[in-house]
């Protein structure tokens, strides 16, 4: 690990000023940044630790009914928060299916949203990677690609975004609150993540000095809660990033779907909102054939980035199964295997 300066601001203005310096990385829980620094994949000249800033670790209901979640709220705390369980149970499922309990106790909401890809070529400093050094190339191309992107990729980057948490949030139209030298702004979470271009890897959505201070879950998420699920396919259920995942939320009345939300994880450089599938679901009667067709539509833009064509089939099936589980209804308790394909649909086994 290379030497670096360590700064510990106690206010947001102090943090913004410190983070505006070139070569700076912002530290919250540190569960991703410290790994990157130890591996040599990140070598910041300055680390700005925002963990002592007051007011960033609370959850509150705003006057318009939105839920404001501070960037320093721990993943474990949010997963068991009564407001999340009532308003967005799929978010709780996603959080509880990510990482180990020890990491969830340390990881923060903001850090989870901003974590780097888990592409092994990004972590391996001996490999060429456009994310680490623009113009260096992408050694993942032609390499081991079973876990890489099938949607929105280019020859410059085929990495995926690893967050479970972000997938249902994108489906539910969540926003991030950002503060920086130019003031405060709100950004749809989906726009926080950029896709690679033909010329280069994804560019950061945050300007120098900008910090994510909160996450906003809109009141429109609440009516979807009774039919809301997150499903994750991974190489080991105990603790692994998603090979593919899906967040599905439905509003059903009089035997028909009057609103549908669907997003895929593990397939692109950002959580992939399947709006064409949502349109096909809206107004239709729930059923197995409909959900299979929606899964097919969700991956209609997919193409292999290497030896991972099977991932397209897996993504379609996970999407259709997540929709079927959502139509069945949100369980009263979260399964002991949250978001797993092996967990009971009704959620009878509870670790809550």
mmCIF file of C-alpha atoms in Angstrom:
data_model
loop_
_atom_site.group_PDB
_atom_site.id
_atom_site.type_symbol
_atom_site.label_atom_id
_atom_site.label_comp_id
_atom_site.label_asym_id
_atom_site.label_seq_id
_atom_site.Cartn_x
_atom_site.Cartn_y
_atom_site.Cartn_z
ATOM 1 C CA UNK A 1 0.000 0.000 0.000
ATOM 2 C CA UNK A 2 1.394 3.397 -0.976
ATOM 3 C CA UNK A 3 1.565 6.219 1.621
ATOM 4 C CA UNK A 4 -1.392 8.606 1.746
ATOM 5 C CA UNK A 5 -2.688 11.556 3.743
ATOM 6 C CA UNK A 6 -5.621 10.883 6.059
ATOM 7 C CA UNK A 7 -8.249 13.555 6.706
ATOM 8 C CA UNK A 8 -11.207 13.195 9.086
ATOM 9 C CA UNK A 9 -13.676 16.072 8.581
ATOM 10 C CA UNK A 10 -16.574 16.604 10.997
ATOM 11 C CA UNK A 11 -18.846 18.628 8.706
ATOM 12 C CA UNK A 12 -20.055 18.268 5.137
ATOM 13 C CA UNK A 13 -18.417 21.548 3.976
ATOM 14 C CA UNK A 14 -15.086 20.341 5.395
ATOM 15 C CA UNK A 15 -15.499 17.013 3.622
ATOM 16 C CA UNK A 16 -16.309 18.689 0.310
ATOM 17 C CA UNK A 17 -13.252 20.938 0.581
ATOM 18 C CA UNK A 18 -10.989 17.988 1.396
ATOM 19 C CA UNK A 19 -12.476 15.747 -1.302
ATOM 20 C CA UNK A 20 -11.976 18.455 -3.947
ATOM 21 C CA UNK A 21 -8.219 17.901 -3.899
ATOM 22 C CA UNK A 22 -6.934 15.799 -6.852
ATOM 23 C CA UNK A 23 -6.130 12.179 -6.058
ATOM 24 C CA UNK A 24 -8.645 11.942 -3.192
ATOM 25 C CA UNK A 25 -10.779 8.942 -2.224
ATOM 26 C CA UNK A 26 -13.722 9.140 0.189
ATOM 27 C CA UNK A 27 -13.886 6.530 2.959
ATOM 28 C CA UNK A 28 -17.108 5.477 4.724
ATOM 29 C CA UNK A 29 -17.241 1.862 5.969
ATOM 30 C CA UNK A 30 -14.096 0.982 4.022
ATOM 31 C CA UNK A 31 -15.221 -2.527 3.051
ATOM 32 C CA UNK A 32 -14.396 -1.885 -0.620
ATOM 33 C CA UNK A 33 -11.843 0.946 -0.668
ATOM 34 C CA UNK A 34 -9.429 -0.698 1.758
ATOM 35 C CA UNK A 35 -9.417 -3.912 -0.280
ATOM 36 C CA UNK A 36 -8.675 -1.926 -3.422
ATOM 37 C CA UNK A 37 -5.819 -0.079 -1.735
ATOM 38 C CA UNK A 38 -4.283 -3.273 -0.358
ATOM 39 C CA UNK A 39 -4.460 -4.884 -3.808
ATOM 40 C CA UNK A 40 -2.934 -1.826 -5.459
ATOM 41 C CA UNK A 41 -5.997 -1.275 -7.642
ATOM 42 C CA UNK A 42 -6.515 2.097 -5.952
ATOM 43 C CA UNK A 43 -3.692 4.365 -4.779
ATOM 44 C CA UNK A 44 -5.213 7.629 -3.537
ATOM 45 C CA UNK A 45 -2.920 10.400 -2.366
ATOM 46 C CA UNK A 46 -5.486 11.427 0.224
ATOM 47 C CA UNK A 47 -8.251 9.540 2.042
ATOM 48 C CA UNK A 48 -11.150 11.581 3.403
ATOM 49 C CA UNK A 49 -12.933 9.659 6.157
ATOM 50 C CA UNK A 50 -16.516 10.941 6.432
ATOM 51 C CA UNK A 51 -17.476 8.506 9.187
ATOM 52 C CA UNK A 52 -17.588 11.184 11.910
ATOM 53 C CA UNK A 53 -19.948 13.595 10.157
ATOM 54 C CA UNK A 54 -23.105 13.953 12.226
ATOM 55 C CA UNK A 55 -26.539 13.529 10.647
ATOM 56 C CA UNK A 56 -25.603 11.066 7.896
ATOM 57 C CA UNK A 57 -26.595 7.936 9.820
ATOM 58 C CA UNK A 58 -30.347 8.454 10.244
ATOM 59 C CA UNK A 59 -33.521 7.318 8.483
ATOM 60 C CA UNK A 60 -36.433 9.764 8.318
ATOM 61 C CA UNK A 61 -39.784 10.167 6.607
ATOM 62 C CA UNK A 62 -40.012 13.484 4.751
ATOM 63 C CA UNK A 63 -43.082 15.700 4.473
ATOM 64 C CA UNK A 64 -43.871 14.406 0.968
ATOM 65 C CA UNK A 65 -43.811 10.795 2.176
ATOM 66 C CA UNK A 66 -40.374 9.959 0.773
ATOM 67 C CA UNK A 67 -37.924 8.018 2.918
ATOM 68 C CA UNK A 68 -34.546 9.700 3.364
ATOM 69 C CA UNK A 69 -31.728 7.304 4.228
ATOM 70 C CA UNK A 70 -28.430 8.821 5.313
ATOM 71 C CA UNK A 71 -25.317 7.703 3.464
ATOM 72 C CA UNK A 72 -23.688 6.392 6.665
ATOM 73 C CA UNK A 73 -26.575 4.126 7.680
ATOM 74 C CA UNK A 74 -25.170 0.613 8.028
ATOM 75 C CA UNK A 75 -26.478 -2.034 5.645
ATOM 76 C CA UNK A 76 -27.426 -4.360 8.503
ATOM 77 C CA UNK A 77 -29.400 -1.637 10.267
ATOM 78 C CA UNK A 78 -31.286 -0.648 7.134
ATOM 79 C CA UNK A 79 -32.148 -4.250 6.241
ATOM 80 C CA UNK A 80 -34.004 -4.589 9.536
ATOM 81 C CA UNK A 81 -35.489 -1.082 9.689
ATOM 82 C CA UNK A 82 -39.272 -1.139 10.030
ATOM 83 C CA UNK A 83 -39.735 1.558 7.359
ATOM 84 C CA UNK A 84 -37.803 -0.457 4.755
ATOM 85 C CA UNK A 85 -39.606 -3.674 5.662
ATOM 86 C CA UNK A 86 -42.947 -1.886 5.249
ATOM 87 C CA UNK A 87 -42.159 0.204 2.162
ATOM 88 C CA UNK A 88 -39.611 -1.822 0.194
ATOM 89 C CA UNK A 89 -39.182 -5.417 1.402
ATOM 90 C CA UNK A 90 -37.238 -6.319 -1.756
ATOM 91 C CA UNK A 91 -34.577 -3.842 -0.642
ATOM 92 C CA UNK A 92 -34.284 -5.710 2.662
ATOM 93 C CA UNK A 93 -33.994 -9.023 0.792
ATOM 94 C CA UNK A 94 -31.247 -7.574 -1.397
ATOM 95 C CA UNK A 95 -29.299 -6.202 1.558
ATOM 96 C CA UNK A 96 -29.504 -9.462 3.503
ATOM 97 C CA UNK A 97 -28.334 -11.450 0.472
ATOM 98 C CA UNK A 98 -25.210 -9.319 0.052
ATOM 99 C CA UNK A 99 -21.893 -10.091 1.747
ATOM 100 C CA UNK A 100 -21.506 -11.634 5.202
ATOM 101 C CA UNK A 101 -23.146 -10.409 8.428
ATOM 102 C CA UNK A 102 -19.815 -8.978 9.565
ATOM 103 C CA UNK A 103 -19.456 -6.915 6.388
ATOM 104 C CA UNK A 104 -23.086 -5.755 6.519
ATOM 105 C CA UNK A 105 -22.430 -4.462 10.028
ATOM 106 C CA UNK A 106 -19.595 -2.292 8.706
ATOM 107 C CA UNK A 107 -20.702 -1.387 5.170
ATOM 108 C CA UNK A 108 -22.691 1.784 4.578
ATOM 109 C CA UNK A 109 -25.526 2.708 2.244
ATOM 110 C CA UNK A 110 -23.438 5.255 0.337
ATOM 111 C CA UNK A 111 -20.427 2.990 0.083
ATOM 112 C CA UNK A 112 -22.538 0.123 -1.220
ATOM 113 C CA UNK A 113 -23.967 2.255 -4.009
ATOM 114 C CA UNK A 114 -20.525 3.539 -5.007
ATOM 115 C CA UNK A 115 -18.569 0.289 -4.750
ATOM 116 C CA UNK A 116 -16.310 -0.688 -7.602
ATOM 117 C CA UNK A 117 -16.772 -3.624 -9.934
ATOM 118 C CA UNK A 118 -15.562 -7.028 -8.784
ATOM 119 C CA UNK A 119 -14.076 -7.828 -12.191
ATOM 120 C CA UNK A 120 -10.918 -9.833 -11.377
ATOM 121 C CA UNK A 121 -9.013 -8.059 -14.142
ATOM 122 C CA UNK A 122 -9.767 -4.730 -12.453
ATOM 123 C CA UNK A 123 -8.334 -6.025 -9.170
ATOM 124 C CA UNK A 124 -5.275 -7.586 -10.815
ATOM 125 C CA UNK A 125 -2.818 -4.736 -11.369
ATOM 126 C CA UNK A 126 -0.838 -6.938 -13.794
ATOM 127 C CA UNK A 127 -3.846 -6.942 -16.144
ATOM 128 C CA UNK A 128 -4.723 -4.165 -18.554
ATOM 129 C CA UNK A 129 -7.872 -2.353 -17.428
ATOM 130 C CA UNK A 130 -9.418 0.799 -18.848
ATOM 131 C CA UNK A 131 -11.134 1.484 -15.528
ATOM 132 C CA UNK A 132 -7.794 1.726 -13.739
ATOM 133 C CA UNK A 133 -5.913 3.425 -16.585
ATOM 134 C CA UNK A 134 -7.890 4.899 -19.465
ATOM 135 C CA UNK A 135 -6.580 3.608 -22.782
ATOM 136 C CA UNK A 136 -4.753 0.637 -21.259
ATOM 137 C CA UNK A 137 -7.075 -1.926 -22.838
ATOM 138 C CA UNK A 138 -9.264 -4.650 -21.373
ATOM 139 C CA UNK A 139 -7.678 -8.015 -20.612
ATOM 140 C CA UNK A 140 -11.089 -9.404 -19.675
ATOM 141 C CA UNK A 141 -11.873 -9.618 -23.387
ATOM 142 C CA UNK A 142 -11.036 -13.146 -24.403
ATOM 143 C CA UNK A 143 -10.440 -14.121 -20.780
ATOM 144 C CA UNK A 144 -12.600 -15.733 -18.118
ATOM 145 C CA UNK A 145 -15.921 -14.011 -18.806
ATOM 146 C CA UNK A 146 -18.677 -16.154 -17.295
ATOM 147 C CA UNK A 147 -19.450 -13.390 -14.782
ATOM 148 C CA UNK A 148 -19.152 -10.436 -17.128
ATOM 149 C CA UNK A 149 -21.662 -8.162 -18.838
ATOM 150 C CA UNK A 150 -24.245 -9.249 -21.364
ATOM 151 C CA UNK A 151 -25.935 -5.858 -21.799
ATOM 152 C CA UNK A 152 -24.549 -2.392 -22.509
ATOM 153 C CA UNK A 153 -20.916 -3.444 -22.834
ATOM 154 C CA UNK A 154 -18.325 -2.299 -25.363
ATOM 155 C CA UNK A 155 -14.831 -3.431 -26.302
ATOM 156 C CA UNK A 156 -13.452 -0.985 -23.723
ATOM 157 C CA UNK A 157 -15.112 -2.603 -20.689
ATOM 158 C CA UNK A 158 -17.244 -5.685 -20.004
ATOM 159 C CA UNK A 159 -17.383 -5.386 -16.206
ATOM 160 C CA UNK A 160 -20.625 -5.417 -14.204
ATOM 161 C CA UNK A 161 -21.812 -3.433 -11.211
ATOM 162 C CA UNK A 162 -21.826 -5.702 -8.140
ATOM 163 C CA UNK A 163 -24.396 -4.136 -5.786
ATOM 164 C CA UNK A 164 -27.454 -6.162 -4.778
ATOM 165 C CA UNK A 165 -28.872 -3.171 -2.910
ATOM 166 C CA UNK A 166 -28.927 -0.929 -5.981
ATOM 167 C CA UNK A 167 -31.044 -3.290 -8.105
ATOM 168 C CA UNK A 168 -34.411 -2.936 -6.305
ATOM 169 C CA UNK A 169 -33.654 0.741 -5.692
ATOM 170 C CA UNK A 170 -33.361 1.380 -9.434
ATOM 171 C CA UNK A 171 -36.597 -0.545 -9.984
ATOM 172 C CA UNK A 172 -38.292 1.700 -7.404
ATOM 173 C CA UNK A 173 -37.003 5.002 -8.887
ATOM 174 C CA UNK A 174 -34.771 5.886 -5.934
ATOM 175 C CA UNK A 175 -32.678 9.055 -6.037
ATOM 176 C CA UNK A 176 -29.351 10.015 -4.497
ATOM 177 C CA UNK A 177 -28.734 13.286 -2.711
ATOM 178 C CA UNK A 178 -25.346 14.734 -3.625
ATOM 179 C CA UNK A 179 -23.509 17.681 -2.086
ATOM 180 C CA UNK A 180 -20.467 19.343 -3.579
ATOM 181 C CA UNK A 181 -18.760 22.639 -4.375
ATOM 182 C CA UNK A 182 -21.741 23.714 -6.520
ATOM 183 C CA UNK A 183 -24.298 22.904 -3.808
ATOM 184 C CA UNK A 184 -26.858 20.154 -3.365
ATOM 185 C CA UNK A 185 -28.507 18.192 -6.178
ATOM 186 C CA UNK A 186 -30.711 15.135 -6.629
ATOM 187 C CA UNK A 187 -29.916 12.501 -9.228
ATOM 188 C CA UNK A 188 -31.920 9.411 -10.196
ATOM 189 C CA UNK A 189 -29.909 6.475 -8.891
ATOM 190 C CA UNK A 190 -29.980 4.866 -12.322
ATOM 191 C CA UNK A 191 -28.041 7.865 -13.688
ATOM 192 C CA UNK A 192 -25.337 7.512 -11.054
ATOM 193 C CA UNK A 193 -24.021 4.578 -13.068
ATOM 194 C CA UNK A 194 -22.591 5.137 -16.534
ATOM 195 C CA UNK A 195 -22.229 2.578 -19.308
ATOM 196 C CA UNK A 196 -18.923 2.244 -21.151
ATOM 197 C CA UNK A 197 -18.591 4.005 -24.496
ATOM 198 C CA UNK A 198 -16.731 2.860 -27.564
ATOM 199 C CA UNK A 199 -13.952 5.249 -26.529
ATOM 200 C CA UNK A 200 -13.531 4.408 -22.876
ATOM 201 C CA UNK A 201 -14.686 2.881 -19.604
ATOM 202 C CA UNK A 202 -17.583 4.393 -17.641
ATOM 203 C CA UNK A 203 -16.863 7.905 -16.403
ATOM 204 C CA UNK A 204 -17.688 8.935 -12.816
ATOM 205 C CA UNK A 205 -21.076 10.585 -12.318
ATOM 206 C CA UNK A 206 -19.754 12.565 -9.351
ATOM 207 C CA UNK A 207 -17.745 15.729 -9.965
ATOM 208 C CA UNK A 208 -14.564 16.370 -7.921
ATOM 209 C CA UNK A 209 -15.514 17.169 -4.341
ATOM 210 C CA UNK A 210 -19.036 15.758 -4.596
ATOM 211 C CA UNK A 211 -20.222 13.353 -1.907
ATOM 212 C CA UNK A 212 -23.346 11.202 -1.716
ATOM 213 C CA UNK A 213 -25.076 12.284 1.494
ATOM 214 C CA UNK A 214 -28.373 10.387 1.330
ATOM 215 C CA UNK A 215 -30.634 8.060 -0.601
ATOM 216 C CA UNK A 216 -34.277 8.966 -1.253
ATOM 217 C CA UNK A 217 -36.941 6.292 -1.680
ATOM 218 C CA UNK A 218 -40.063 7.868 -3.220
ATOM 219 C CA UNK A 219 -43.560 7.338 -1.749
ATOM 220 C CA UNK A 220 -44.535 5.598 -5.011
ATOM 221 C CA UNK A 221 -42.596 2.539 -3.784
ATOM 222 C CA UNK A 222 -45.012 1.796 -0.945
ATOM 223 C CA UNK A 223 -48.032 0.592 -3.013
ATOM 224 C CA UNK A 224 -45.724 -1.986 -4.609
ATOM 225 C CA UNK A 225 -44.655 -3.501 -1.270
ATOM 226 C CA UNK A 226 -47.296 -6.292 -1.106
ATOM 227 C CA UNK A 227 -45.913 -7.852 -4.312
ATOM 228 C CA UNK A 228 -42.186 -7.125 -4.196
ATOM 229 C CA UNK A 229 -39.276 -9.615 -4.340
ATOM 230 C CA UNK A 230 -35.546 -9.819 -5.014
ATOM 231 C CA UNK A 231 -33.995 -12.999 -6.403
ATOM 232 C CA UNK A 232 -30.286 -13.700 -6.758
ATOM 233 C CA UNK A 233 -28.397 -16.489 -8.513
ATOM 234 C CA UNK A 234 -24.848 -16.895 -7.201
ATOM 235 C CA UNK A 235 -22.142 -19.504 -7.288
ATOM 236 C CA UNK A 236 -22.442 -20.137 -3.565
ATOM 237 C CA UNK A 237 -25.461 -19.119 -1.531
ATOM 238 C CA UNK A 238 -23.557 -18.405 1.680
ATOM 239 C CA UNK A 239 -21.638 -15.380 0.372
ATOM 240 C CA UNK A 240 -21.035 -14.372 -3.236
ATOM 241 C CA UNK A 241 -21.813 -11.599 -5.681
ATOM 242 C CA UNK A 242 -24.668 -12.162 -8.094
ATOM 243 C CA UNK A 243 -24.092 -14.004 -11.312
ATOM 244 C CA UNK A 244 -27.494 -12.566 -12.230
ATOM 245 C CA UNK A 245 -30.282 -11.140 -10.073
ATOM 246 C CA UNK A 246 -33.690 -9.549 -10.476
ATOM 247 C CA UNK A 247 -35.895 -7.189 -8.496
ATOM 248 C CA UNK A 248 -39.592 -7.405 -9.325
ATOM 249 C CA UNK A 249 -42.461 -5.328 -7.946
ATOM 250 C CA UNK A 250 -46.093 -5.423 -9.033
ATOM 251 C CA UNK A 251 -49.311 -3.602 -8.204
ATOM 252 C CA UNK A 252 -52.217 -5.949 -8.769
ATOM 253 C CA UNK A 253 -55.920 -5.040 -8.684
ATOM 254 C CA UNK A 254 -58.992 -6.922 -9.911
ATOM 255 C CA UNK A 255 -56.839 -9.775 -11.134
ATOM 256 C CA UNK A 256 -54.630 -7.619 -13.365
ATOM 257 C CA UNK A 257 -51.220 -5.981 -13.124
ATOM 258 C CA UNK A 258 -51.744 -2.230 -13.057
ATOM 259 C CA UNK A 259 -48.075 -1.367 -12.497
ATOM 260 C CA UNK A 260 -44.859 -3.330 -12.918
ATOM 261 C CA UNK A 261 -41.223 -2.729 -12.077
ATOM 262 C CA UNK A 262 -38.340 -4.978 -13.094
ATOM 263 C CA UNK A 263 -34.584 -4.524 -12.869
ATOM 264 C CA UNK A 264 -31.714 -6.955 -13.440
ATOM 265 C CA UNK A 265 -28.410 -7.120 -11.589
ATOM 266 C CA UNK A 266 -25.084 -8.649 -12.563
ATOM 267 C CA UNK A 267 -25.692 -8.103 -16.273
ATOM 268 C CA UNK A 268 -24.305 -4.626 -17.005
ATOM 269 C CA UNK A 269 -22.225 -1.777 -15.644
ATOM 270 C CA UNK A 270 -25.376 -0.582 -13.858
ATOM 271 C CA UNK A 271 -28.580 -2.192 -12.606
ATOM 272 C CA UNK A 272 -30.590 -2.756 -15.785
ATOM 273 C CA UNK A 273 -34.153 -1.444 -15.770
ATOM 274 C CA UNK A 274 -36.241 -3.623 -18.102
ATOM 275 C CA UNK A 275 -38.821 -1.070 -19.170
ATOM 276 C CA UNK A 276 -39.896 -3.046 -22.249
ATOM 277 C CA UNK A 277 -40.833 -5.946 -19.977
ATOM 278 C CA UNK A 278 -42.652 -3.582 -17.619
ATOM 279 C CA UNK A 279 -44.750 -2.281 -20.503
ATOM 280 C CA UNK A 280 -45.696 -5.823 -21.523
ATOM 281 C CA UNK A 281 -46.758 -6.663 -17.973
ATOM 282 C CA UNK A 282 -48.904 -3.590 -17.432
ATOM 283 C CA UNK A 283 -52.614 -4.359 -17.792
ATOM 284 C CA UNK A 284 -52.070 -8.097 -18.199
ATOM 285 C CA UNK A 285 -53.340 -10.949 -16.075
ATOM 286 C CA UNK A 286 -50.511 -12.492 -14.012
ATOM 287 C CA UNK A 287 -49.443 -15.927 -15.166
ATOM 288 C CA UNK A 288 -46.493 -18.173 -15.924
ATOM 289 C CA UNK A 289 -46.516 -17.585 -19.690
ATOM 290 C CA UNK A 290 -46.633 -13.822 -19.216
ATOM 291 C CA UNK A 291 -43.678 -13.897 -16.831
ATOM 292 C CA UNK A 292 -41.609 -16.089 -19.170
ATOM 293 C CA UNK A 293 -42.257 -13.602 -21.975
ATOM 294 C CA UNK A 294 -41.332 -10.694 -19.694
ATOM 295 C CA UNK A 295 -38.058 -12.436 -18.840
ATOM 296 C CA UNK A 296 -37.337 -12.868 -22.537
ATOM 297 C CA UNK A 297 -38.022 -9.181 -23.163
ATOM 298 C CA UNK A 298 -35.788 -8.173 -20.246
ATOM 299 C CA UNK A 299 -32.754 -9.642 -22.042
ATOM 300 C CA UNK A 300 -33.773 -8.694 -25.584
ATOM 301 C CA UNK A 301 -30.722 -6.397 -25.868
ATOM 302 C CA UNK A 302 -28.306 -8.962 -24.446
ATOM 303 C CA UNK A 303 -25.316 -10.384 -26.299
ATOM 304 C CA UNK A 304 -22.372 -12.403 -24.952
ATOM 305 C CA UNK A 305 -19.161 -10.563 -24.102
ATOM 306 C CA UNK A 306 -17.249 -13.816 -24.263
ATOM 307 C CA UNK A 307 -17.982 -17.343 -23.110
ATOM 308 C CA UNK A 308 -21.111 -16.275 -21.218
ATOM 309 C CA UNK A 309 -24.064 -16.828 -23.562
ATOM 310 C CA UNK A 310 -25.621 -19.056 -20.891
ATOM 311 C CA UNK A 311 -25.907 -15.991 -18.681
ATOM 312 C CA UNK A 312 -28.565 -14.588 -21.024
ATOM 313 C CA UNK A 313 -30.754 -17.637 -20.446
ATOM 314 C CA UNK A 314 -30.114 -17.492 -16.697
ATOM 315 C CA UNK A 315 -31.045 -13.806 -16.516
ATOM 316 C CA UNK A 316 -34.328 -14.385 -18.360
ATOM 317 C CA UNK A 317 -35.240 -17.260 -16.039
ATOM 318 C CA UNK A 318 -34.315 -15.378 -12.860
ATOM 319 C CA UNK A 319 -36.403 -12.415 -14.022
ATOM 320 C CA UNK A 320 -39.448 -14.594 -14.738
ATOM 321 C CA UNK A 321 -39.092 -16.416 -11.413
ATOM 322 C CA UNK A 322 -38.764 -13.117 -9.503
ATOM 323 C CA UNK A 323 -41.972 -11.912 -11.156
ATOM 324 C CA UNK A 324 -43.746 -15.137 -10.210
ATOM 325 C CA UNK A 325 -42.631 -14.754 -6.606
ATOM 326 C CA UNK A 326 -43.736 -11.123 -6.563
ATOM 327 C CA UNK A 327 -47.147 -12.085 -7.931
ATOM 328 C CA UNK A 328 -47.440 -14.722 -5.201
ATOM 329 C CA UNK A 329 -47.022 -11.941 -2.643
ATOM 330 C CA UNK A 330 -44.417 -10.588 -0.264
ATOM 331 C CA UNK A 331 -43.855 -13.038 2.614
ATOM 332 C CA UNK A 332 -44.507 -11.903 6.168
ATOM 333 C CA UNK A 333 -40.985 -12.939 7.164
ATOM 334 C CA UNK A 334 -37.727 -12.897 5.262
ATOM 335 C CA UNK A 335 -36.311 -16.309 4.509
ATOM 336 C CA UNK A 336 -33.207 -17.650 6.216
ATOM 337 C CA UNK A 337 -31.727 -17.681 2.685
ATOM 338 C CA UNK A 338 -32.672 -14.192 1.527
ATOM 339 C CA UNK A 339 -33.142 -13.788 -2.229
ATOM 340 C CA UNK A 340 -31.927 -17.329 -2.909
ATOM 341 C CA UNK A 341 -33.477 -19.573 -5.553
ATOM 342 C CA UNK A 342 -33.466 -22.218 -2.807
ATOM 343 C CA UNK A 343 -35.509 -20.218 -0.295
ATOM 344 C CA UNK A 344 -39.192 -21.010 0.176
ATOM 345 C CA UNK A 345 -41.495 -18.713 -1.771
ATOM 346 C CA UNK A 346 -43.624 -18.000 1.291
ATOM 347 C CA UNK A 347 -40.648 -17.215 3.518
ATOM 348 C CA UNK A 348 -41.639 -19.614 6.307
ATOM 349 C CA UNK A 349 -38.064 -19.947 7.578
ATOM 350 C CA UNK A 350 -37.165 -16.707 9.297
ATOM 351 C CA UNK A 351 -33.935 -15.478 10.770
ATOM 352 C CA UNK A 352 -35.442 -12.120 11.734
#
